[in-house]
Short mmCIF file of C-alpha atoms in Angstrom, two decimals:
data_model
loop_
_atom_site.label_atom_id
_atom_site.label_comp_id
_atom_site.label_asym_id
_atom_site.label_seq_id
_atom_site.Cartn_x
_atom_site.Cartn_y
_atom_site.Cartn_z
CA UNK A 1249 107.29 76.85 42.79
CA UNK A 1250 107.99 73.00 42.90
CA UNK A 1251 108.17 71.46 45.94
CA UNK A 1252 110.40 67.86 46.26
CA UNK A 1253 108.89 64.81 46.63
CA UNK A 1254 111.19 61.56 47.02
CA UNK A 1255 111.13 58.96 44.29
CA UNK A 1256 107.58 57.35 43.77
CA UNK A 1257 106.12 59.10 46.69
CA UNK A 1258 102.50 59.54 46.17
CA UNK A 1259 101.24 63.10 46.07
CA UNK A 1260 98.92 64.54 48.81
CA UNK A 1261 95.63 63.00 48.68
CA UNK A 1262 94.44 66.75 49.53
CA UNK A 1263 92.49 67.80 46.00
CA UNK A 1264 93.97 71.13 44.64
CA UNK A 1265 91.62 74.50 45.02
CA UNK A 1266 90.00 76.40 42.09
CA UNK A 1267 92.88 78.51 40.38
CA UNK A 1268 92.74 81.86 39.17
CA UNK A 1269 91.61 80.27 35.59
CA UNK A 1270 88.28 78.98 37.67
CA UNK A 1271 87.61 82.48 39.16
CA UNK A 1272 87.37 84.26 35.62
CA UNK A 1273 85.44 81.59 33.92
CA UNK A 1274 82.66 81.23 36.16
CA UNK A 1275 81.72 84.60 36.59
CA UNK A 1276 81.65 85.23 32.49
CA UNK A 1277 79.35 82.09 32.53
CA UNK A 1278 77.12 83.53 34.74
CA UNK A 1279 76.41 86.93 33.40
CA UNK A 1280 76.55 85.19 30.08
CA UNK A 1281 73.46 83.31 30.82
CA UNK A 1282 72.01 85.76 32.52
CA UNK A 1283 72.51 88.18 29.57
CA UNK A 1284 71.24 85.48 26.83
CA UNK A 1285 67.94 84.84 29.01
CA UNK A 1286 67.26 88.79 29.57
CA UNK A 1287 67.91 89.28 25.87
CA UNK A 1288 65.54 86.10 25.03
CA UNK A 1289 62.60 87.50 27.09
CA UNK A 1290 63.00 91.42 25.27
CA UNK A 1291 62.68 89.90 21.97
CA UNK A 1292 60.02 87.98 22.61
CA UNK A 1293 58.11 90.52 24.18
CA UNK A 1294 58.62 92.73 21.11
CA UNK A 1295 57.23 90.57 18.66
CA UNK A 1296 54.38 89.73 20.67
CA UNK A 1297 53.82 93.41 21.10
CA UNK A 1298 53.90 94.02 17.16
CA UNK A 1299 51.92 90.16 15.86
CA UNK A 1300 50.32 89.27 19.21
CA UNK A 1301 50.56 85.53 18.20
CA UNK A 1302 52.45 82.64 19.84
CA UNK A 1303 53.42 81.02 16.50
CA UNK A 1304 55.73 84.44 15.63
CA UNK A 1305 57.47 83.76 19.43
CA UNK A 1306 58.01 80.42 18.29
CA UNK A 1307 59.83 81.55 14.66
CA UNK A 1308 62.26 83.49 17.07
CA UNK A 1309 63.15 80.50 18.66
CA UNK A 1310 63.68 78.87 15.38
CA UNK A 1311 65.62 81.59 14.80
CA UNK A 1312 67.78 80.76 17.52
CA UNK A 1313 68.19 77.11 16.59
CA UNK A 1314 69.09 77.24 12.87
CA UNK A 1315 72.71 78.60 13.07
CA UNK A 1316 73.86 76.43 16.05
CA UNK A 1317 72.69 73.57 13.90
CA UNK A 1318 74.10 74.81 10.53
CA UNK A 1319 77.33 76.45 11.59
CA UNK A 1320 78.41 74.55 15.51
CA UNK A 1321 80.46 71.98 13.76
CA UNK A 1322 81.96 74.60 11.50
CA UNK A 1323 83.11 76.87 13.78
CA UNK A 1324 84.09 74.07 16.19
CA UNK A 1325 86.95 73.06 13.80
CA UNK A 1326 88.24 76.60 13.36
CA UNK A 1327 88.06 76.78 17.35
CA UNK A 1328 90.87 73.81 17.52
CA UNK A 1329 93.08 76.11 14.88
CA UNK A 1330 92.82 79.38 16.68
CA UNK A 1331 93.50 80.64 19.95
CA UNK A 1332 90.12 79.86 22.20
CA UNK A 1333 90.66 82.76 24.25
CA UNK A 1334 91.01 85.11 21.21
CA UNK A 1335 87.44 83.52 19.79
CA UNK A 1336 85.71 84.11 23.06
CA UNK A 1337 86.90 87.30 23.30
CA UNK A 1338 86.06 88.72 19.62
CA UNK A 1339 82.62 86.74 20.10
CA UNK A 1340 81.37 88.94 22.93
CA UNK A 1341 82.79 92.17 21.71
CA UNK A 1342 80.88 91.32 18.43
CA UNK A 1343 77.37 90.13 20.62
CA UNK A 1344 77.65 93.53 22.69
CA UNK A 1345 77.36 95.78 19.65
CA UNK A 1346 74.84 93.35 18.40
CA UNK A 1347 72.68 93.54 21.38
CA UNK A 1348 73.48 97.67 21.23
CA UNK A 1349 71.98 97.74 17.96
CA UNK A 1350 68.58 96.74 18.73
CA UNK A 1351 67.94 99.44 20.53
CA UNK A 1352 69.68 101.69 18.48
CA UNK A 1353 67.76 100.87 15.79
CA UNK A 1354 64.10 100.71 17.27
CA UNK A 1355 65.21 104.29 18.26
CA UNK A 1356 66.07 105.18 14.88
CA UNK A 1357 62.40 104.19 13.59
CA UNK A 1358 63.69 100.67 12.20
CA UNK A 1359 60.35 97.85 12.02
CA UNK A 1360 60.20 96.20 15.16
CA UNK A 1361 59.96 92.66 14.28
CA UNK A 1362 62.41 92.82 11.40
CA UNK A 1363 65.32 94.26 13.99
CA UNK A 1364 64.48 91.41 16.41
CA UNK A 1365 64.51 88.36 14.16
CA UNK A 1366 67.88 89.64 12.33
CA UNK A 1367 69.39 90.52 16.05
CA UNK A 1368 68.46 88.07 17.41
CA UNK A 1369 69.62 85.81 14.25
CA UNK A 1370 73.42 87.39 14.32
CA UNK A 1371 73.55 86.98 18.19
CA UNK A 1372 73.18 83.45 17.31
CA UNK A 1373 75.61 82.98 14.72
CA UNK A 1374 78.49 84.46 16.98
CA UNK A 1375 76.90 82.24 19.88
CA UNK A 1376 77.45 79.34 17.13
CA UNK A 1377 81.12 80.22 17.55
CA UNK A 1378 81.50 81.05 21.31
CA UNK A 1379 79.66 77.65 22.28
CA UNK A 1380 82.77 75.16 21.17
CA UNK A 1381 84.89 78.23 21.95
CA UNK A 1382 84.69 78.29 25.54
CA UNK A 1383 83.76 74.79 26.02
CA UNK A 1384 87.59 74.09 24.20
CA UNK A 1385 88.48 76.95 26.68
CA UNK A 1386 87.39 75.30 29.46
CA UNK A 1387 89.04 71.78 28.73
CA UNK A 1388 92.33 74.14 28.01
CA UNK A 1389 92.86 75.79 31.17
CA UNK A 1390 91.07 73.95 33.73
CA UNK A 1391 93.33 71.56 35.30
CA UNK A 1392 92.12 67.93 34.76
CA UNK A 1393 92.03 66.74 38.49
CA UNK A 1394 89.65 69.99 38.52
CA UNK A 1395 87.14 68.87 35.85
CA UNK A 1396 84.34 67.35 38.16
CA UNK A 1397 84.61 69.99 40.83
CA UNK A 1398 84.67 72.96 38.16
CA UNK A 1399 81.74 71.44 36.13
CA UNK A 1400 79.53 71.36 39.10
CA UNK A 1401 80.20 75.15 39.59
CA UNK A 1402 79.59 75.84 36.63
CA UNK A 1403 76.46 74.03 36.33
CA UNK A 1404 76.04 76.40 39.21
CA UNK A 1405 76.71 79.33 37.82
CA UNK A 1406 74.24 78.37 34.71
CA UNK A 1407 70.92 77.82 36.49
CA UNK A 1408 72.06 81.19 38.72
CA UNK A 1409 72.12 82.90 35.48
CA UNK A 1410 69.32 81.80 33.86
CA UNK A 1411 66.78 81.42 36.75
CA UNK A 1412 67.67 85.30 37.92
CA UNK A 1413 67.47 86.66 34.32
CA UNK A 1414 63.54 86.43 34.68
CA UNK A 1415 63.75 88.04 37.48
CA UNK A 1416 66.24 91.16 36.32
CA UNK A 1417 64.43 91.28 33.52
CA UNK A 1418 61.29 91.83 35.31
CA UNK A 1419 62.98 94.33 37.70
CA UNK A 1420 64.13 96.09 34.54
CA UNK A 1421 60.81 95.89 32.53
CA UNK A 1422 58.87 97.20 36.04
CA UNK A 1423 61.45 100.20 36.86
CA UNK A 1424 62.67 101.72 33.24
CA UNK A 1425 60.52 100.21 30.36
CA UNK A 1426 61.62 97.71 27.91
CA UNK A 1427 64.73 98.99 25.63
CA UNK A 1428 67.25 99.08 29.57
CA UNK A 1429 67.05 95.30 28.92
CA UNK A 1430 68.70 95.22 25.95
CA UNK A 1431 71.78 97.74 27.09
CA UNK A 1432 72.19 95.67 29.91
CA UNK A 1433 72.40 92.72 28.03
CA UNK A 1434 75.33 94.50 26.05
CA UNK A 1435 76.91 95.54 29.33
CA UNK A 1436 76.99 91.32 30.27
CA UNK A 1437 78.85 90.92 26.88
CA UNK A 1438 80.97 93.31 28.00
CA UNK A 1439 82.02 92.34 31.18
CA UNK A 1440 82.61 88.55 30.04
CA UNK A 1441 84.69 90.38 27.28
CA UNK A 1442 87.30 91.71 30.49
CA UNK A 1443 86.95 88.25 31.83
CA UNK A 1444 88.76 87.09 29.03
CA UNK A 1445 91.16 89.90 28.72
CA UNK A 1446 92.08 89.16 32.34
CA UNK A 1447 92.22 85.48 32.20
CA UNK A 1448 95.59 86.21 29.81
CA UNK A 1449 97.53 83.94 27.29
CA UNK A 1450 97.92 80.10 27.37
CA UNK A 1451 100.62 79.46 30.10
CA UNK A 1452 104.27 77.85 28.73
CA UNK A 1453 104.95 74.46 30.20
CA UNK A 1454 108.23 76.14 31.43
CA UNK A 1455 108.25 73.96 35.26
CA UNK A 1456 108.80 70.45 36.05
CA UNK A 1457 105.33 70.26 38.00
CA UNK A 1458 103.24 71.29 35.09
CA UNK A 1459 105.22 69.21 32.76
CA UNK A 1460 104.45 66.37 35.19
CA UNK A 1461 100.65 67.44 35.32
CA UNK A 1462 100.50 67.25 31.16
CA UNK A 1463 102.16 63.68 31.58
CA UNK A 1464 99.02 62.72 33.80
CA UNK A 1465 96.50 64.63 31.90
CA UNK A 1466 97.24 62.79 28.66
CA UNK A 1467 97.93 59.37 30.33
CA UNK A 1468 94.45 59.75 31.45
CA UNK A 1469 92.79 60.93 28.42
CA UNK A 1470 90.52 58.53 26.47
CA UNK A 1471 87.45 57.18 26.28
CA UNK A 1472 84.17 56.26 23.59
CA UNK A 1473 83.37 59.93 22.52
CA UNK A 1474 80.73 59.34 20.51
CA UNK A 1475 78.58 57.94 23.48
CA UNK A 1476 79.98 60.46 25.77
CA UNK A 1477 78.52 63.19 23.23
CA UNK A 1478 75.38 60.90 23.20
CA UNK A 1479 74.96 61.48 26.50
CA UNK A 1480 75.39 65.13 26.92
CA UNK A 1481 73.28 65.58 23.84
CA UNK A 1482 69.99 63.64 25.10
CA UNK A 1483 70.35 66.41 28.50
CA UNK A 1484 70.33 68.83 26.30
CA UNK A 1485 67.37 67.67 24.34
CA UNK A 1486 65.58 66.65 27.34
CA UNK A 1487 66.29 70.27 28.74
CA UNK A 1488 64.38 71.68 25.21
CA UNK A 1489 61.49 69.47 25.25
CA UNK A 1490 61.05 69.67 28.94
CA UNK A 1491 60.16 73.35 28.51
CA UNK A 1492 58.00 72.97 25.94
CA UNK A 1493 55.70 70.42 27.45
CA UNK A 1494 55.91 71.73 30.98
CA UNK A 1495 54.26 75.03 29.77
CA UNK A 1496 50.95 72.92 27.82
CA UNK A 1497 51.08 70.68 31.07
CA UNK A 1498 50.37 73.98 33.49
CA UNK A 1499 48.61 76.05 31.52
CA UNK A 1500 46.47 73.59 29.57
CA UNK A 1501 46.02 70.86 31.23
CA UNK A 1502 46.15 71.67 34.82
CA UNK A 1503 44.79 75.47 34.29
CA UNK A 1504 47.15 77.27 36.52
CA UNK A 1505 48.50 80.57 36.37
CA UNK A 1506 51.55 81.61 35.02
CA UNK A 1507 52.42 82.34 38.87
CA UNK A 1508 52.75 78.84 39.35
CA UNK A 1509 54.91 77.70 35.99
CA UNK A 1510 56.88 80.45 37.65
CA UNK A 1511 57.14 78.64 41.06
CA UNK A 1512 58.02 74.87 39.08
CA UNK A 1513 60.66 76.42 37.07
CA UNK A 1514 61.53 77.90 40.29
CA UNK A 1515 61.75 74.37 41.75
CA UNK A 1516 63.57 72.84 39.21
CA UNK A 1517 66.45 75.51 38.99
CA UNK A 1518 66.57 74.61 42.95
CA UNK A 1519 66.72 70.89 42.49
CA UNK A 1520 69.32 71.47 39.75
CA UNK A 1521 71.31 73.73 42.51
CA UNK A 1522 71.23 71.67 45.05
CA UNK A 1523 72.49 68.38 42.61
CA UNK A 1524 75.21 70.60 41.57
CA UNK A 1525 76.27 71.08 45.35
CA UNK A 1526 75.93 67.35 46.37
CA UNK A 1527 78.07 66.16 43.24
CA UNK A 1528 80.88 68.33 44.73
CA UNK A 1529 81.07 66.56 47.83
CA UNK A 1530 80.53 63.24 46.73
CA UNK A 1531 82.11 62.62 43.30
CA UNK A 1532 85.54 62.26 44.69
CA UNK A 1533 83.90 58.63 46.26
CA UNK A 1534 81.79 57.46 42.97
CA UNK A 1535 82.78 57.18 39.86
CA UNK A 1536 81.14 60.08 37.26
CA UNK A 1537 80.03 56.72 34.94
CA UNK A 1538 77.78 55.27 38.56
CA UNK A 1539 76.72 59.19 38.76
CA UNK A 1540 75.33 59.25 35.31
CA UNK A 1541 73.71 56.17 35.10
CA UNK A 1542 71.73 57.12 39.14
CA UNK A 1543 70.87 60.77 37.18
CA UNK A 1544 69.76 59.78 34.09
CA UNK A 1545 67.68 56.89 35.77
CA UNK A 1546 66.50 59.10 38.64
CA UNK A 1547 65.48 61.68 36.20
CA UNK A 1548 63.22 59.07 33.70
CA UNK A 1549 61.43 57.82 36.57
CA UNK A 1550 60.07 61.26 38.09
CA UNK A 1551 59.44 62.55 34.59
CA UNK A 1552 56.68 59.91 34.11
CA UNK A 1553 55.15 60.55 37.56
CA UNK A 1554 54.54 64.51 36.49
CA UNK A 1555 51.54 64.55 34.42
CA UNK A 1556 49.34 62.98 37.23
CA UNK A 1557 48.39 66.04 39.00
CA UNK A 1558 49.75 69.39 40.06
CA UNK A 1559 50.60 68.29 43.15
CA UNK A 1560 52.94 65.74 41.51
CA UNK A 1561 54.18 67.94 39.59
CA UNK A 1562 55.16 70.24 41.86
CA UNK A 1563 56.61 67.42 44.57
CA UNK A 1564 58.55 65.58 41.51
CA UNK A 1565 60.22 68.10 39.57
CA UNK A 1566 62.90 69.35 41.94
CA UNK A 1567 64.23 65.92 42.38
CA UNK A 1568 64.40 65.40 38.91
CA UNK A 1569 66.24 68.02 38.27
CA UNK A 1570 68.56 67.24 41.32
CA UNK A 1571 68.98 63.87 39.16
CA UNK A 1572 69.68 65.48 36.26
CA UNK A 1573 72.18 67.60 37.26
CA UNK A 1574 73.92 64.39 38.15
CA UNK A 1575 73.54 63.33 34.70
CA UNK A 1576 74.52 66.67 32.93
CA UNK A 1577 77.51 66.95 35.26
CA UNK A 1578 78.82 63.79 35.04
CA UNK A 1579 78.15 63.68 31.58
CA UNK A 1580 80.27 66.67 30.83
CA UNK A 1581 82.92 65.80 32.91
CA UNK A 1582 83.71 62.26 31.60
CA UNK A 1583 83.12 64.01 28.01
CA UNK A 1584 86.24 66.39 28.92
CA UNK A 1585 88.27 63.62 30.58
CA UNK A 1586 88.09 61.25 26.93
CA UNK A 1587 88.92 64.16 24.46
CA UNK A 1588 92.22 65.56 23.47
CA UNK A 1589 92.56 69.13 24.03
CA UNK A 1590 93.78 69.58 20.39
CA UNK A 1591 90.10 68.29 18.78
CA UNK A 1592 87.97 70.14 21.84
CA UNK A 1593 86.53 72.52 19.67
CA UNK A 1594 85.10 69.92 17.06
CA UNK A 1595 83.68 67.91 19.57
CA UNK A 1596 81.83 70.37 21.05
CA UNK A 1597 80.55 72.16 18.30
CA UNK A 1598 79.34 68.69 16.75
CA UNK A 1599 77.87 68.05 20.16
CA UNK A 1600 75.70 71.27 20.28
CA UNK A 1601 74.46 70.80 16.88
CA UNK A 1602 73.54 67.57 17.13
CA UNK A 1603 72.07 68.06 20.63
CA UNK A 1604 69.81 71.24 18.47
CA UNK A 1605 69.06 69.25 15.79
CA UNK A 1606 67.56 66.44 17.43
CA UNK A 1607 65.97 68.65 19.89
CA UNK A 1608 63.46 70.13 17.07
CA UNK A 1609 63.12 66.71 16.09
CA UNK A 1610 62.03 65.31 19.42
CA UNK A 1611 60.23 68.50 20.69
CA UNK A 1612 57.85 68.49 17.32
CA UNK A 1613 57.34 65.27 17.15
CA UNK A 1614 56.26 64.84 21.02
CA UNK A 1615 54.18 68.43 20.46
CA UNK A 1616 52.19 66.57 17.72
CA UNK A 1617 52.10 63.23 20.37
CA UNK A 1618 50.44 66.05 23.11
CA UNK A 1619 48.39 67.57 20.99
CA UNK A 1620 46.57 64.38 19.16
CA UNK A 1621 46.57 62.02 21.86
CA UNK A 1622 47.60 63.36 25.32
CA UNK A 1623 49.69 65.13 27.52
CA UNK A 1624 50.65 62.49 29.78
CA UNK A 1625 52.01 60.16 26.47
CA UNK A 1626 54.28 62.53 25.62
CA UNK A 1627 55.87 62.65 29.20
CA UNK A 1628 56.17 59.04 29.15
CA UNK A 1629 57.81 58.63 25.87
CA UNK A 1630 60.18 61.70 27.33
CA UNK A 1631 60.65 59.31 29.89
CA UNK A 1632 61.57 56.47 27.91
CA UNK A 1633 63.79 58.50 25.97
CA UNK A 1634 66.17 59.44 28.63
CA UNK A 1635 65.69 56.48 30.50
CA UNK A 1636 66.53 53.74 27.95
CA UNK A 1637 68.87 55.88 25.28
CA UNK A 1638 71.72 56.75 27.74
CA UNK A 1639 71.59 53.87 30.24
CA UNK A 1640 72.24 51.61 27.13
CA UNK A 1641 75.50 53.88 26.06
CA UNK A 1642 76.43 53.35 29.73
CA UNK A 1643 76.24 49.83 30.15
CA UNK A 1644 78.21 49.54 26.96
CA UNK A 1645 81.13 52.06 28.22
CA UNK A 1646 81.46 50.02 31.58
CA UNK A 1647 84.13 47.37 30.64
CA UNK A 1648 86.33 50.13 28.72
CA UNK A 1649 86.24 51.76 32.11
CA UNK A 1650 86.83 49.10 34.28
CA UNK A 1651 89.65 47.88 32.81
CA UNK A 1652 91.16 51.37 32.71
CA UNK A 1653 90.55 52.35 36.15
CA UNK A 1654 93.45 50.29 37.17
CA UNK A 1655 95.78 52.33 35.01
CA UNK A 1656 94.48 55.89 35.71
CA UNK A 1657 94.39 55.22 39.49
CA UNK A 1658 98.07 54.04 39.97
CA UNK A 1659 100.28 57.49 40.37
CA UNK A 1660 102.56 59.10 37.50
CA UNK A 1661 105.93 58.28 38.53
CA UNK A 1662 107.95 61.00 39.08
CA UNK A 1663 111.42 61.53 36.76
CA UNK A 1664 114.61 60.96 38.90
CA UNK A 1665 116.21 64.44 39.50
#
């Protein structure tokens, strides 16, 4: 239905709800994490059952890695030829009979290690596909006033996913034994799978109003992709070698418990929350590029406080991450905002292999940095990598934006009836 508006009348400043687009994505996100960090935590435990060493846990996660890296950019192109829906679609039918098969197969007397490196290997490849898939998805059917708003949520709906798969698959592990994990995990594919099915077929610009709202959309779009990517990319590799130094930093050097990495991951999920949340409400007032630069900034400087003491730790980390989800968020946003829904998919899928990539890179080499000189240098040159990196890209992207604000924020004019 279009309602009638008078000849350069300005819209209602009221921002539009979450559609019914919103409401299907979210939810697949969710169990999507919650399925890939459940599946993550079975096949680790079975290979540490069978070797017993941490070096054949740390193969599987190489195992992870090397198709995202090989294939995202590949299968990123074919997402911008095909129908994104479709992809997403045939990817988690495909993961749920992968994740069945483990099982299946330990049942069937198949070696234990061998069926979780080539599981977990094939999960990955089709996860190389759904990655630019449903990012392209997202950008496709997501309105574009609704970017910032929806990216929050789903930042949301990430950390809910991931910080209560431990905890499922604890539950799970506790109540019925191992091999329940990895059906449920199927059953997450699954239900994402209906998602999909639900969320139907591309709507037709068939009505005046969405015809108008393409208009907008691609007088808006624009921007330095490359340094948007950038900056998504160094989140993501400061999300990879956060992990890995945050466990040595703990365990090793402080000589806690695992109870208490536990309760910091459990912090930093909050913080990350609780960023998400505040972004809603204020990034209607500040512009995503101010948001960014506060995040990644905010972020740099609490990293390098961390390695003090456990106490530090523990009262640093979920602000932090409530910086960082400023940065991520805003990131991601702008990212969507600059691209053209036609080359989504390869933008994406060169984004997540690049961010893989250079998060081996980055993760070994500050590894070897903790190991021969100390803990604490490896946190600062974290810190100096997402302090310095990013806040240059954003100085540089200031004027492009400045001088286009002007444009973006006068309205579309309306065609005369």
């Amino acid at each position: 239905m279009t309602t009638s508006l008078a000849p350069g009348a300005r819209q209602a400043a009221k921002p539009p709800g979450p559609d019914r687009s919103e409401w299907l994505i979210l939810p697949a996100n969710f169990v999507t994490f919650l399925g890939n960090g459940i599946q993550l935590m079975g096949a680790s435990l079975l290979v540490l059952e069978e070797q017993r060493t941490a070096l054949s846990v740390g193969w599987l996660f190489i195992v992870v890695a090397i198709p995202q890296v090989l294939l995202s950019m590949v299968f990123g192109r074919l997402v911008d030829r095909f129908d994104r829906r479709t992809m997403c679609l045939v990817c988690d039918v495909a993961s749920a009979l992968a994740a069945l098969s483990l099982p299946v197969a330990l049942a069937l007397g198949a070696p234990t290690q061998v069926t979780a490196y080539v599981v977990t290997f094939v999960l990955s490849l089709i996860s190389a596909a759904f990655n630019p898939a449903s990012n392209a998805l997202v950008r496709e059917r997501v309105r574009f006033e609704r970017l910032g708003p929806f990216n929050a949520n789903f930042s949301m709906s990430t950390q809910a996913g991931s910080l209560l798969s431990a905890a499922v698959g604890g539950f799970l592990i506790q109540g019925f034994g191992l091999m329940p994990m990895f059906y449920f995990n199927a059953v997450t594919f699954a239900f994402s799978a209906v998602c999909w099915i639900l969320l139907g077929r591309k709507p037709q610009v068939g009505t005046e109003q969405t015809a108008e709202d393409e208009a907008a959309t691609t007088a808006a779009t624009g921007g330095p992709v490359k340094r948007l990517g950038l900056l998504l990319a160094v989140g993501s590799v400061n999300i990879t070698v956060s992990n890995v130094l945050l466990v040595v930093l703990v365990i090793q050097v402080f000589k806690e418990r695992a109870g208490i990495f536990g309760l910091v991951d459990a912090l930093a999920g909050a913080g990350m929350l609780v960023g998400a949340a505040v972004y809603k409400r204020i990034s209607a007032r500040v512009s995503n590029l101010t948001l960014a630069a506060f995040g990644f900034a905010g972020n740099a400087a609490l990293i390098a406080v961390e390695p003090f003491h456990i106490a530090a730790l523990m009262s640093a980390i979920p602000f932090a991450a409530f910086a960082f989800g400023f940065a991520s968020i805003s990131s991601r946003t702008l990212l969507m905002r600059a691209i053209d829904d036609s080359r989504s998919g390869r933008v994406f899928g060169t984004v997540n292999a690049v961010s893989l990539a250079a998060g081996l890179v980055v993760t070994i080499t500050l590894s070897y940095l903790a190991d021969h000189q100390s803990v604490a240098l490896a946190f600062w040159s974290l810190s100096i990598l997402i302090g310095v990196v990013p806040l240059a890209a954003l100085a540089t992207m200031r004027r492009f934006y400045a001088e286009r604000e002007p444009a973006t924020a006068a309205p579309v004019p309306r065609p005369a009836d």
